[in-house]
PDB file of C-alpha atoms in Angstrom:
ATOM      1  CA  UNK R   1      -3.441 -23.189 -55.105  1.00  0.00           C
ATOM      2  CA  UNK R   2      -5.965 -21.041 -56.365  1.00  0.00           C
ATOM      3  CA  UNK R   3      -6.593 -22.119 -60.474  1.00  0.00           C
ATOM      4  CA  UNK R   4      -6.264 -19.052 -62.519  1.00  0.00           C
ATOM      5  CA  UNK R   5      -2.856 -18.776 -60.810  1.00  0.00           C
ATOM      6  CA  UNK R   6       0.285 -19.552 -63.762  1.00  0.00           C
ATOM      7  CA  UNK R   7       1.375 -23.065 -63.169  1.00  0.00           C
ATOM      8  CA  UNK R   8       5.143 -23.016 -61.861  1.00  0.00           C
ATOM      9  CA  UNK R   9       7.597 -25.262 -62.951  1.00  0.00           C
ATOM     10  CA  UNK R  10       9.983 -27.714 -62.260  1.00  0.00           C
ATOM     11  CA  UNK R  11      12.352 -28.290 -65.541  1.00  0.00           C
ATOM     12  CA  UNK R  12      14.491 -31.749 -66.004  1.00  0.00           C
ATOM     13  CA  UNK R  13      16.790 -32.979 -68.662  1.00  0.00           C
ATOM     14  CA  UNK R  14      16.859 -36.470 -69.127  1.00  0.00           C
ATOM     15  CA  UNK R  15      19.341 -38.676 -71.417  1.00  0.00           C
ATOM     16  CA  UNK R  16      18.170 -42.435 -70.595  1.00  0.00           C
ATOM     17  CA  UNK R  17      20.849 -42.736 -68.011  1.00  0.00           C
ATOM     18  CA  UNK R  18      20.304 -44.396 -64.610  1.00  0.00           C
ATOM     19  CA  UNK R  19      21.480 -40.642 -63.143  1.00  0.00           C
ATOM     20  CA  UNK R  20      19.133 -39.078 -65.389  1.00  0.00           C
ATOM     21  CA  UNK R  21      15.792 -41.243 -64.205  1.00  0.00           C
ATOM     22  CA  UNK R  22      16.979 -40.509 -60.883  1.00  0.00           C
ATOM     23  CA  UNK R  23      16.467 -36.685 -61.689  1.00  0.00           C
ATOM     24  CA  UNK R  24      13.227 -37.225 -63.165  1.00  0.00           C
ATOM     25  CA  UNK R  25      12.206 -38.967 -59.997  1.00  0.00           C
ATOM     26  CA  UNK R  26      13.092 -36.160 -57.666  1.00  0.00           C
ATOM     27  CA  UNK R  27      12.227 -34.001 -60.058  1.00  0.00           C
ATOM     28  CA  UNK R  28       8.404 -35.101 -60.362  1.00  0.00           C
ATOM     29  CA  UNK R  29       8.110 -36.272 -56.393  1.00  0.00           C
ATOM     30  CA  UNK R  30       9.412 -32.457 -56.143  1.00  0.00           C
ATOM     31  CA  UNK R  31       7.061 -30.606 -57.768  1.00  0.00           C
ATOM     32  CA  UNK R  32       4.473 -33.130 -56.593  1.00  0.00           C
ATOM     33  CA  UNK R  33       5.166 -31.878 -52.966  1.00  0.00           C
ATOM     34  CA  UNK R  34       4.885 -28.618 -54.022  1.00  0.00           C
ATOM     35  CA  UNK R  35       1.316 -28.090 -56.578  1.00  0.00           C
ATOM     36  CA  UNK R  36       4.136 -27.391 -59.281  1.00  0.00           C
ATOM     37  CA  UNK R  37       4.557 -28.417 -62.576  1.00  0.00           C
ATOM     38  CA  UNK R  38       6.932 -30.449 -64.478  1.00  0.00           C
ATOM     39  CA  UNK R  39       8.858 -30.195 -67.969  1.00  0.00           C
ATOM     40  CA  UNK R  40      10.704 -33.102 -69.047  1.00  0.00           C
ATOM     41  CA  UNK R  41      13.504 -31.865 -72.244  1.00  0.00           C
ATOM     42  CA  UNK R  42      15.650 -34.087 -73.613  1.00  0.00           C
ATOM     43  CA  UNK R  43      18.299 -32.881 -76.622  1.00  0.00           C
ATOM     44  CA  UNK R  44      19.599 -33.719 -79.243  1.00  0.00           C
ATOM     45  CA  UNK R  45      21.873 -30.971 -80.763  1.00  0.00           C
ATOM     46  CA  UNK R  46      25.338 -31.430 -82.345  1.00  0.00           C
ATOM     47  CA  UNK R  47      27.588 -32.153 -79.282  1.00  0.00           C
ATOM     48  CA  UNK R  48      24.776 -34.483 -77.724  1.00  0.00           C
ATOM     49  CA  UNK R  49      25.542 -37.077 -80.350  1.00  0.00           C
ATOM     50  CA  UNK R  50      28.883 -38.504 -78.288  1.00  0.00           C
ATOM     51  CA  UNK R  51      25.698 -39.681 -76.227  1.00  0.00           C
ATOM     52  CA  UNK R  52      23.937 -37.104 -74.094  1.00  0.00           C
ATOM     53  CA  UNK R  53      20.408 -36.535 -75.014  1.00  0.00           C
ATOM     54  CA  UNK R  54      21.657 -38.086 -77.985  1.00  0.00           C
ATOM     55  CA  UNK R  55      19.777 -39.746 -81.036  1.00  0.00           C
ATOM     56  CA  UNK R  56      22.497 -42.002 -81.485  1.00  0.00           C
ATOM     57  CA  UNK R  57      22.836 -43.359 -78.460  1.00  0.00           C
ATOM     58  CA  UNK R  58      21.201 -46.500 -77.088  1.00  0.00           C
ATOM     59  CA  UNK R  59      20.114 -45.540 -73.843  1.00  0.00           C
ATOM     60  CA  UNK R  60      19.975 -48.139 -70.906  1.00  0.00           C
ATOM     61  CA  UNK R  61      16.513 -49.248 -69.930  1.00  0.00           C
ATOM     62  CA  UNK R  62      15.049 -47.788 -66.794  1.00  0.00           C
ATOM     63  CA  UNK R  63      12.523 -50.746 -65.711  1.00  0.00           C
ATOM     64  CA  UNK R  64      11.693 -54.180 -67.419  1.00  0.00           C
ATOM     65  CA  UNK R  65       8.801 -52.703 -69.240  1.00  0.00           C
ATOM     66  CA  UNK R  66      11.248 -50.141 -70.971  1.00  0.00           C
ATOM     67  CA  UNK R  67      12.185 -51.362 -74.645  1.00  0.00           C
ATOM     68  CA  UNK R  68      15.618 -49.683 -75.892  1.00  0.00           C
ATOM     69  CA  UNK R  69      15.268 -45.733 -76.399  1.00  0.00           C
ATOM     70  CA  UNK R  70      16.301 -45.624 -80.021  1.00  0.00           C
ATOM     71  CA  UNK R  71      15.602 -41.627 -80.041  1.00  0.00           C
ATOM     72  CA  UNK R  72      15.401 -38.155 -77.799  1.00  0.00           C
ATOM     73  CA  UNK R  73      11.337 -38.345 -78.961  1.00  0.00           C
ATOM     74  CA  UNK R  74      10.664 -41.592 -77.938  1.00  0.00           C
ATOM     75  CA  UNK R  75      12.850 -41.051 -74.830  1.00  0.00           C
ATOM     76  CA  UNK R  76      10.644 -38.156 -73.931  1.00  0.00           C
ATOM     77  CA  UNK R  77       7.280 -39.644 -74.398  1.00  0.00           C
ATOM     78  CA  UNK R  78       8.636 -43.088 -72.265  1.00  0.00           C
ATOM     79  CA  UNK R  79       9.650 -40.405 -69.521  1.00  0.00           C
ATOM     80  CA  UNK R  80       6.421 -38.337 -69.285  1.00  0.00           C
ATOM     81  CA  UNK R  81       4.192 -41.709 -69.199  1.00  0.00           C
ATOM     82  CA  UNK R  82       6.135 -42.964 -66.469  1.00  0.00           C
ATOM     83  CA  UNK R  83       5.674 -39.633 -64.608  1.00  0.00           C
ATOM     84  CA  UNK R  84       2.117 -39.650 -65.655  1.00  0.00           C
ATOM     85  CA  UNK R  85       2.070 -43.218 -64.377  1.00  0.00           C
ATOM     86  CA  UNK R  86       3.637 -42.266 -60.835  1.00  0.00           C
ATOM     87  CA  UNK R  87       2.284 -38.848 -59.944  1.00  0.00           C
ATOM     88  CA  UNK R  88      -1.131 -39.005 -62.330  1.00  0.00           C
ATOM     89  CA  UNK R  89      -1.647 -35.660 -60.765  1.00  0.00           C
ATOM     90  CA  UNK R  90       0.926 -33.760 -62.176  1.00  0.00           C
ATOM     91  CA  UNK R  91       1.015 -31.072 -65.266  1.00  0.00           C
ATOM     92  CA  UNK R  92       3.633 -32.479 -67.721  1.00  0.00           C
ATOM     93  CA  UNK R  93       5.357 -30.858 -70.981  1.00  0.00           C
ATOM     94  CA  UNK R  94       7.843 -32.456 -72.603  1.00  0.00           C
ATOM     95  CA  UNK R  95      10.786 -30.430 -75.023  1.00  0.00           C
ATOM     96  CA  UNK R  96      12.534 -31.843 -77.799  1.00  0.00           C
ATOM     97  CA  UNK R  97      15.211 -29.403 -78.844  1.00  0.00           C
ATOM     98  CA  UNK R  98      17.751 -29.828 -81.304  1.00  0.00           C
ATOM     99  CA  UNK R  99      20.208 -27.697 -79.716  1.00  0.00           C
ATOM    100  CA  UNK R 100      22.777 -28.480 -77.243  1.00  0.00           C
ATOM    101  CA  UNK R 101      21.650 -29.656 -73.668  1.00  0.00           C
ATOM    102  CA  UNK R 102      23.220 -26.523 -72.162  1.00  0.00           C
ATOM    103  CA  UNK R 103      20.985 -24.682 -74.343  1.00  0.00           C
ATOM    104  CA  UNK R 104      18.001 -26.758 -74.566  1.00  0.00           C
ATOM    105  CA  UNK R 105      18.098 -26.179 -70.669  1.00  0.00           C
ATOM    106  CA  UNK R 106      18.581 -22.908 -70.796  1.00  0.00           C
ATOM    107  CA  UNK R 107      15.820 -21.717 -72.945  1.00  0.00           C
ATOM    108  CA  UNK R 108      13.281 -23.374 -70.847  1.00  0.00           C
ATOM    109  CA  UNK R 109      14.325 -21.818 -67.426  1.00  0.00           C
ATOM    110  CA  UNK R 110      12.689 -18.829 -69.577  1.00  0.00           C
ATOM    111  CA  UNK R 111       9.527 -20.096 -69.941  1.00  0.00           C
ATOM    112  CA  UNK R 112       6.790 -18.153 -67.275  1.00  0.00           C
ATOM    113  CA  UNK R 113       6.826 -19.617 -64.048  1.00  0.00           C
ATOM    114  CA  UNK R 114       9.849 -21.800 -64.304  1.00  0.00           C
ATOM    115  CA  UNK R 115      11.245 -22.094 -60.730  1.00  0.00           C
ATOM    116  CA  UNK R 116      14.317 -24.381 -60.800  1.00  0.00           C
ATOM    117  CA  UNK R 117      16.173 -26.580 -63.293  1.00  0.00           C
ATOM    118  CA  UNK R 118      17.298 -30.534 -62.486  1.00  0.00           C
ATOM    119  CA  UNK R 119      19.539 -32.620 -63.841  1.00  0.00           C
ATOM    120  CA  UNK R 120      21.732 -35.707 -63.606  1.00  0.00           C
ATOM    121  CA  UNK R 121      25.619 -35.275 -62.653  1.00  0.00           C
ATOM    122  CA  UNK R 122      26.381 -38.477 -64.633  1.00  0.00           C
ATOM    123  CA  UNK R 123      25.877 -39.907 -68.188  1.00  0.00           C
ATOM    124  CA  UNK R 124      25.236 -43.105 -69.931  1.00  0.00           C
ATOM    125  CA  UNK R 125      29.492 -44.454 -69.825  1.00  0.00           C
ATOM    126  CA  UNK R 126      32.529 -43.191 -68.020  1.00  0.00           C
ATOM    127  CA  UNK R 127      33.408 -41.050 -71.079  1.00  0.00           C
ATOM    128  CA  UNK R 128      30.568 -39.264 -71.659  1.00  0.00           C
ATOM    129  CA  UNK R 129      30.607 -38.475 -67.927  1.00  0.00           C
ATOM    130  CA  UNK R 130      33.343 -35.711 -68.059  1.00  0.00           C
ATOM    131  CA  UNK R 131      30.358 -34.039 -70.899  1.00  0.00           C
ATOM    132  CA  UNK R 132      27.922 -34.061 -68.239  1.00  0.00           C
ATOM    133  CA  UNK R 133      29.582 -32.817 -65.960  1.00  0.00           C
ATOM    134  CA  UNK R 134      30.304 -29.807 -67.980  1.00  0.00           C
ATOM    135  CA  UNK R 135      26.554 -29.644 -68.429  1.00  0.00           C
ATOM    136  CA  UNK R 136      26.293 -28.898 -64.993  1.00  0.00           C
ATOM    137  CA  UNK R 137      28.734 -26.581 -64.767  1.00  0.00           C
ATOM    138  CA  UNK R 138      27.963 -24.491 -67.859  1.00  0.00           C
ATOM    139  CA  UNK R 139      24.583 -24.791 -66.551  1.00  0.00           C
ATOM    140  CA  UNK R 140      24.496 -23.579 -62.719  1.00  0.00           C
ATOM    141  CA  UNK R 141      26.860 -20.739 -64.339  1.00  0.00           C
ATOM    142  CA  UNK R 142      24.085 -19.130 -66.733  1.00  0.00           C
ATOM    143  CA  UNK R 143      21.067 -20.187 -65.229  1.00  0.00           C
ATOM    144  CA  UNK R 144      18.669 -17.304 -64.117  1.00  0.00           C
ATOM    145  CA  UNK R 145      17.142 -20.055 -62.005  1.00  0.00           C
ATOM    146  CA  UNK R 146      18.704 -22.243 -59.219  1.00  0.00           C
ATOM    147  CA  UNK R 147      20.557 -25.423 -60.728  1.00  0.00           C
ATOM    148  CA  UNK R 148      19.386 -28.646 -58.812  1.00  0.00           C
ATOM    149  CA  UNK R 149      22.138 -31.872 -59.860  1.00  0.00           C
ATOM    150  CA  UNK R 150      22.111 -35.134 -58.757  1.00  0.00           C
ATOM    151  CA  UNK R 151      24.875 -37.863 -57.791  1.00  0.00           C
ATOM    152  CA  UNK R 152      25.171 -40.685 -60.200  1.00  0.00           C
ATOM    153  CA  UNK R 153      23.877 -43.193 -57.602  1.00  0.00           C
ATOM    154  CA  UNK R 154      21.291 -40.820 -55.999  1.00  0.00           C
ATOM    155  CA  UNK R 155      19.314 -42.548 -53.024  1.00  0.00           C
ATOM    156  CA  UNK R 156      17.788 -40.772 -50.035  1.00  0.00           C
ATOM    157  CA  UNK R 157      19.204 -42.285 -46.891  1.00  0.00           C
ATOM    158  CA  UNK R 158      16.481 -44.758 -45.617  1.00  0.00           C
ATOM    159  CA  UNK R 159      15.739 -43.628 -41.754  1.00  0.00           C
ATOM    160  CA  UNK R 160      17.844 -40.009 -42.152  1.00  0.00           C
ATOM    161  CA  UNK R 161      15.599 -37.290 -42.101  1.00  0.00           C
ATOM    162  CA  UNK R 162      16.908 -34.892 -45.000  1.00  0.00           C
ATOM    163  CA  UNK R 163      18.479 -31.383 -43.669  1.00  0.00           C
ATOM    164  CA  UNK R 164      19.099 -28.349 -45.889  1.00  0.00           C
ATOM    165  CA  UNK R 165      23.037 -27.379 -45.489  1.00  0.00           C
ATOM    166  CA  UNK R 166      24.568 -24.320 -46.492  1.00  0.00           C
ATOM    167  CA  UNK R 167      27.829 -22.928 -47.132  1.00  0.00           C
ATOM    168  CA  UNK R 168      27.879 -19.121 -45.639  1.00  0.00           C
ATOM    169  CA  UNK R 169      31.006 -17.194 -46.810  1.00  0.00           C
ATOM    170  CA  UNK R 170      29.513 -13.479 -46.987  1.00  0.00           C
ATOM    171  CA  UNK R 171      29.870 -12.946 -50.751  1.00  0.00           C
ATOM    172  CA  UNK R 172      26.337 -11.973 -52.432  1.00  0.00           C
ATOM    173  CA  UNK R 173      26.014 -15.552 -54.371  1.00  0.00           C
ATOM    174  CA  UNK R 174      26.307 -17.013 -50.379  1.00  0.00           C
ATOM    175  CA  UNK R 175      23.367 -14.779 -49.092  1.00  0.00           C
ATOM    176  CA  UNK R 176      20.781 -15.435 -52.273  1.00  0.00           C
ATOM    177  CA  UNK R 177      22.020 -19.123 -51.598  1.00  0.00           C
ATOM    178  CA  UNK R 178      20.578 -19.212 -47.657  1.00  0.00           C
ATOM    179  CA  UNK R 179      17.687 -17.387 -48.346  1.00  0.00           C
ATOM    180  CA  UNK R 180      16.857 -19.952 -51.350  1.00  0.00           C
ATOM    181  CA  UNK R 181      18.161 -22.472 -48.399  1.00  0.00           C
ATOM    182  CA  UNK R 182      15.546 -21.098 -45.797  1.00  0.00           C
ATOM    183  CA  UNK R 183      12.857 -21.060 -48.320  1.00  0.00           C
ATOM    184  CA  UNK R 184      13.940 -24.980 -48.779  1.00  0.00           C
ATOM    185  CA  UNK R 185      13.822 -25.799 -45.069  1.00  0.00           C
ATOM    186  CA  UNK R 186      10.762 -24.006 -44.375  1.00  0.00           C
ATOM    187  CA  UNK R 187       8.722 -25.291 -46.690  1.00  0.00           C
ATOM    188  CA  UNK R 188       9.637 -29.003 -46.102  1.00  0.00           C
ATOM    189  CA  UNK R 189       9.930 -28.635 -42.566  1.00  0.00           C
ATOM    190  CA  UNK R 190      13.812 -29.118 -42.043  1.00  0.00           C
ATOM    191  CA  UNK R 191      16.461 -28.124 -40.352  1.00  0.00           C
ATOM    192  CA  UNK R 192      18.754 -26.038 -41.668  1.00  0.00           C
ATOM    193  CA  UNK R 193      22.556 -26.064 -41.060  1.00  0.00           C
ATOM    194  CA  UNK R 194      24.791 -23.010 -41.819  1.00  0.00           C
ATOM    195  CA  UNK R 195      28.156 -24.087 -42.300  1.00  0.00           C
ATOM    196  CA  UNK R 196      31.111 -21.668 -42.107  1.00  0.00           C
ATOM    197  CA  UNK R 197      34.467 -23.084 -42.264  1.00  0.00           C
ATOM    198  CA  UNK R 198      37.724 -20.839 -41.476  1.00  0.00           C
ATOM    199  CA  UNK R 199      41.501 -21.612 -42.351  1.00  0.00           C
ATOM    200  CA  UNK R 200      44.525 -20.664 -40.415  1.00  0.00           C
ATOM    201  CA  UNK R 201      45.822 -16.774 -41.820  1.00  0.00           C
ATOM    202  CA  UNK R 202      49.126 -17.945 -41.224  1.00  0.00           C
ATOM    203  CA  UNK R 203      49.328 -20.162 -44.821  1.00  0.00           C
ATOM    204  CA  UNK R 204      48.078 -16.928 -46.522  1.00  0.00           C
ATOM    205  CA  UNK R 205      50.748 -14.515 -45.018  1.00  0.00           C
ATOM    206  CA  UNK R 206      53.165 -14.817 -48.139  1.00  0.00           C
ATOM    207  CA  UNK R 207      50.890 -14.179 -50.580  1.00  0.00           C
ATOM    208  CA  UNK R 208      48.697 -11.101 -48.243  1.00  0.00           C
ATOM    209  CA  UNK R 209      51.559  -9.528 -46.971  1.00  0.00           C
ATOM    210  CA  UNK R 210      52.127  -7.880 -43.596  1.00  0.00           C
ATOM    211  CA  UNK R 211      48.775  -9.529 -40.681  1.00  0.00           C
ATOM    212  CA  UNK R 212      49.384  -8.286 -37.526  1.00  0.00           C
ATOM    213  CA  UNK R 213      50.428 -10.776 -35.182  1.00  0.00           C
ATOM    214  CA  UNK R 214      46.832 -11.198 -33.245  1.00  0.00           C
ATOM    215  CA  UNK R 215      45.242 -12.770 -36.231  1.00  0.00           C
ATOM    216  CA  UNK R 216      47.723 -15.750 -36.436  1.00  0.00           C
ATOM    217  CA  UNK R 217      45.802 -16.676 -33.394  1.00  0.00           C
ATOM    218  CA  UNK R 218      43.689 -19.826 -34.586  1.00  0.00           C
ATOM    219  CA  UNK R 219      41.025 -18.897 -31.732  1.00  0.00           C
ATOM    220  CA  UNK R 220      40.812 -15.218 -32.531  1.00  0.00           C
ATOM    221  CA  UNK R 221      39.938 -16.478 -36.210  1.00  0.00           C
ATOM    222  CA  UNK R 222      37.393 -18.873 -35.037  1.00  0.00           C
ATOM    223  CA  UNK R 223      35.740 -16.314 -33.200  1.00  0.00           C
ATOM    224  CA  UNK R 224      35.610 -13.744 -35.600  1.00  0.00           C
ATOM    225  CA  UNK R 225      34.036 -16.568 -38.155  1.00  0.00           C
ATOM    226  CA  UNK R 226      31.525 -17.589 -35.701  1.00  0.00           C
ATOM    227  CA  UNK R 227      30.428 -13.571 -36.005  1.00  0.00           C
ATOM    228  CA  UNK R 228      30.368 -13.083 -39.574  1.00  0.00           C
ATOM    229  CA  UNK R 229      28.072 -15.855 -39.614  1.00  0.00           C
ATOM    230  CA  UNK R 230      25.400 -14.924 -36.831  1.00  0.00           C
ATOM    231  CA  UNK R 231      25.499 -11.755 -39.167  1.00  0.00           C
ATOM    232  CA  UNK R 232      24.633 -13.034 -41.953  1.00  0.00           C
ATOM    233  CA  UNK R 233      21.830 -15.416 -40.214  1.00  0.00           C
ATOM    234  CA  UNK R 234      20.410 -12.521 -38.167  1.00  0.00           C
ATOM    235  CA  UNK R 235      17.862 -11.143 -41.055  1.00  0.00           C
ATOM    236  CA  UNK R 236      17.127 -14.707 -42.979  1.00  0.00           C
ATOM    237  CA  UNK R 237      16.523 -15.805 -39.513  1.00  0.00           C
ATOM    238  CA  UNK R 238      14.013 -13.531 -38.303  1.00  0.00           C
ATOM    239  CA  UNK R 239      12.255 -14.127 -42.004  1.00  0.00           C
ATOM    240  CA  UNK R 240      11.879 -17.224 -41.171  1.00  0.00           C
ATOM    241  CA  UNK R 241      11.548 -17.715 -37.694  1.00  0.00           C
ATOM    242  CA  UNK R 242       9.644 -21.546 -37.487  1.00  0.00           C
ATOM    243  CA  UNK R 243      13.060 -22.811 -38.825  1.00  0.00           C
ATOM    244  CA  UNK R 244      15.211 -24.407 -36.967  1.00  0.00           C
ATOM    245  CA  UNK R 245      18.938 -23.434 -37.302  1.00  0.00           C
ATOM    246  CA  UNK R 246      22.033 -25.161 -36.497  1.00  0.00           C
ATOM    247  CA  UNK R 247      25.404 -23.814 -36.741  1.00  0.00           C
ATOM    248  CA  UNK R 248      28.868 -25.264 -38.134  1.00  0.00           C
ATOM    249  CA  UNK R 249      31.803 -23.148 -37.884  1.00  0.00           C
ATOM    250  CA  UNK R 250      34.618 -25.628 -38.777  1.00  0.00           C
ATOM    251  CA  UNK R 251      38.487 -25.138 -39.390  1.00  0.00           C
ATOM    252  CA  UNK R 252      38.565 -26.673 -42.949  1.00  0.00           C
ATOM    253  CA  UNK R 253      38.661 -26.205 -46.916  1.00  0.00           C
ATOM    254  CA  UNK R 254      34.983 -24.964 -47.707  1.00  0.00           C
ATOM    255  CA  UNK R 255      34.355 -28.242 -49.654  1.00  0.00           C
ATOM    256  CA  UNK R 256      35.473 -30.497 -47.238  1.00  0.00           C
ATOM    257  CA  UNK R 257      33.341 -28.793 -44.539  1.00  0.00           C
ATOM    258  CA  UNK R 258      30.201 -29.082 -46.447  1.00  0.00           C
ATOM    259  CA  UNK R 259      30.388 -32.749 -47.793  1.00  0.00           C
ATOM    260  CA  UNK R 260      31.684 -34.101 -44.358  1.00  0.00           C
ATOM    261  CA  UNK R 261      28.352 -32.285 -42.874  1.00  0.00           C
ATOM    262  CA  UNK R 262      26.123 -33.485 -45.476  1.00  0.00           C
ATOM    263  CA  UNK R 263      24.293 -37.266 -45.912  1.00  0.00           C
ATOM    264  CA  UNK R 264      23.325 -38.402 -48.916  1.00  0.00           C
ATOM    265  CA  UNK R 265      19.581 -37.367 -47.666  1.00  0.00           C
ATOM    266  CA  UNK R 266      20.616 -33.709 -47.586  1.00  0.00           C
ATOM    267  CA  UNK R 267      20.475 -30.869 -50.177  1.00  0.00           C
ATOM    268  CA  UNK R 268      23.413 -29.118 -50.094  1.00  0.00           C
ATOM    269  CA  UNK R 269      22.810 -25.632 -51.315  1.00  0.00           C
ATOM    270  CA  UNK R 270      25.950 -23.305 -52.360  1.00  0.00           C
ATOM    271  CA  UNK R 271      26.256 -19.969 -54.633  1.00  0.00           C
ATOM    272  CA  UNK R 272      27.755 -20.149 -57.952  1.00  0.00           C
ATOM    273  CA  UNK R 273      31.112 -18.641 -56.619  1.00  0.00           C
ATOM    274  CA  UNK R 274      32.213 -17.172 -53.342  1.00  0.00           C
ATOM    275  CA  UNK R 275      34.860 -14.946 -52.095  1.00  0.00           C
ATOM    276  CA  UNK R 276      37.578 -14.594 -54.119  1.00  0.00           C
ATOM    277  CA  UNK R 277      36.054 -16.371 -57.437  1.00  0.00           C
ATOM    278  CA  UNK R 278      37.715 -15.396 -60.430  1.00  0.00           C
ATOM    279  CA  UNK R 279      35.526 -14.503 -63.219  1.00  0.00           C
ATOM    280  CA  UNK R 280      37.525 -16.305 -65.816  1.00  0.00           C
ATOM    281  CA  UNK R 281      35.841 -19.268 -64.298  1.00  0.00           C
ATOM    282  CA  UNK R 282      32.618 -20.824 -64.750  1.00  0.00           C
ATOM    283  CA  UNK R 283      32.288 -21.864 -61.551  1.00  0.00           C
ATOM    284  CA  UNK R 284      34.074 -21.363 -58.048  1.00  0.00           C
ATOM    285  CA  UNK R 285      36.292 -23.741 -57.202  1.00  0.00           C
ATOM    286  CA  UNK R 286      34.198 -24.679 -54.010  1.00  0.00           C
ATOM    287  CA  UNK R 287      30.916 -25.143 -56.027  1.00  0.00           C
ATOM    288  CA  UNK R 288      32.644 -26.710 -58.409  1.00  0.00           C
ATOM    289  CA  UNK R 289      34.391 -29.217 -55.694  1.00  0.00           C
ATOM    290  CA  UNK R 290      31.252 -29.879 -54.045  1.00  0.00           C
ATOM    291  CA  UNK R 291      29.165 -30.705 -56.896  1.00  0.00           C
ATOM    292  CA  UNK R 292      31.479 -33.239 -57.704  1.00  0.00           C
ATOM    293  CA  UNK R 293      31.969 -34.940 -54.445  1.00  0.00           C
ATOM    294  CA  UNK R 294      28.405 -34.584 -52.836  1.00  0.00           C
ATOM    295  CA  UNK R 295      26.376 -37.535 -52.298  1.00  0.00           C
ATOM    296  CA  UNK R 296      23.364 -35.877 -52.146  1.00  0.00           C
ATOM    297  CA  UNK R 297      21.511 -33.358 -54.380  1.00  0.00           C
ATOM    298  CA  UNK R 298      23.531 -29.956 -54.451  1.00  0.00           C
ATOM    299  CA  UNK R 299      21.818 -26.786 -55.526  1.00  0.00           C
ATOM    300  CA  UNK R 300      23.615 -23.723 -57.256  1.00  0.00           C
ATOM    301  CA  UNK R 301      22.265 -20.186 -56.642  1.00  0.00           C
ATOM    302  CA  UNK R 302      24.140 -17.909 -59.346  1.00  0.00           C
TER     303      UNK R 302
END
């Protein structure tokens, strides 16, 4: 990477939590693979003092060597000296912000060159966990960048080599999602899987009114799902033509297509709502689902 070049980022919040060191690992052999950066902010505004990012919470110790995190600063410095000690080539900042971790987050996925954001799915006990979550949520919603978040119990799959899978619905969020998807699998040399998943017409007749009779026909909707989707892989595909592609078009619920597909080794990569979201909503209810239930890293395009 040529030197006068802007250094790009990686961004991770971190709270002392076993999820949270499990972001910062990712997040640092991430950027590692890729000549990037890495900014480490931890918070420690008003609502982060039930315990995330929070000064008055004692956060659990990450190794032996750790002594108890009393604070969001000395959090911080622990974090970037054990990414200094892991990755000594890396480009570390750290953030201490004293507003909320939504917004601590959010005002460094502004910063030049900052290319995606990372963080935990799961807090330091079982009730601040709801909190993260919302993190997340709030997060992958108003993020300008694409929203990384890990499982609680993060692990790649020893012997399972990691595939990029993606949820392909035809809604805008679903096409920036598989070209950040291609970009994924391309670069780490992956296979990509594009899953589609269908549902029978005939549970949707009430509500939709009058479907003329040839669409109750479960093949005739299979077939015309297995279209849409070769349509919408027919550009990405030809960007990106050393990547291999595998196709999924499954008669299922969205979510439960996409976390039956996907290992714990796997990014799942989805767009911040679908078809049909409703813009009350932070989230669609399939991102939402799957970023919950995944086992594996999911990624949320907005």
């Amino acid at each position: 990477m040529d030197g006068a070049s802007p250094t790009r980022w990686v961004i991770v919040g971190v709270d002392g939590s076993d999820s949270s060191r499990h972001a910062l690992e990712w997040s640092a052999h991430q950027a590692s693979l890729r000549g990037l950066g890495i900014r480490i902010v931890a918070a420690s505004g008003p609502l982060a003092s039930v315990g995330v990012f929070g000064r008055n919470t004692r956060a659990e110790p990450w190794s032996d060597e750790q002594e108890e995190v009393g604070g969001a600063d000395r959090l911080l410095d622990y974090a970037a000296d054990w990414v200094g000690r892991l990755f000594p080539e890396l480009e570390v900042r750290t953030t201490l912000s004293h507003e909320r971790p939504v917004e601590a987050l959010l005002a460094e996925t502004g910063v030049e060159g900052a290319a995606v954001v990372v963080i935990g799915s799961r807090g330091l006990s079982a009730v601040v966990a709801a909190f993260v979550g919302s993190v997340g949520i709030e997060l992958a919603a108003r993020s300008p960048i694409p929203v990384v978040v890990l499982p609680h119990q993060h692990a790649a799959a020893h012997g399972v080599r990691s595939r990029v899978i993606v949820g392909v619905d035809g809604s805008e969020p679903s096409r920036r999602a598989l070209s950040f998807a291609f970009d994924q699998a391309e670069f780490a040399g992956a296979e990509l899987v594009a899953v589609s998943a269908w549902q029978p017409l005939v549970a949707f007749a009430a509500a939709t009114g009058p479907i003329p009779p040839e669409l109750f026909d479960d093949a005739t909707a299979a077939e015309a799902a297995r279209q849409a989707l070769e349509e919408e892989l027919h550009e990405p595909s030809l960007a990106h033509p050393g990547v291999s592609v595998s196709r999924r078009v499954v008669r299922s619920h969205p979510v439960v297509a996409l976390l039956e597909e996907a290992t714990p080794a796997d990014l799942v990569v989805v767009g911040s709502r679908g078809r049909g979201g409703f813009r009350g909503l932070l989230l669609g209810s399939v991102s939402h689902s799957v970023l919950h239930g995944a086992r594996g890293p999911v990624a949320i395009l907005r």
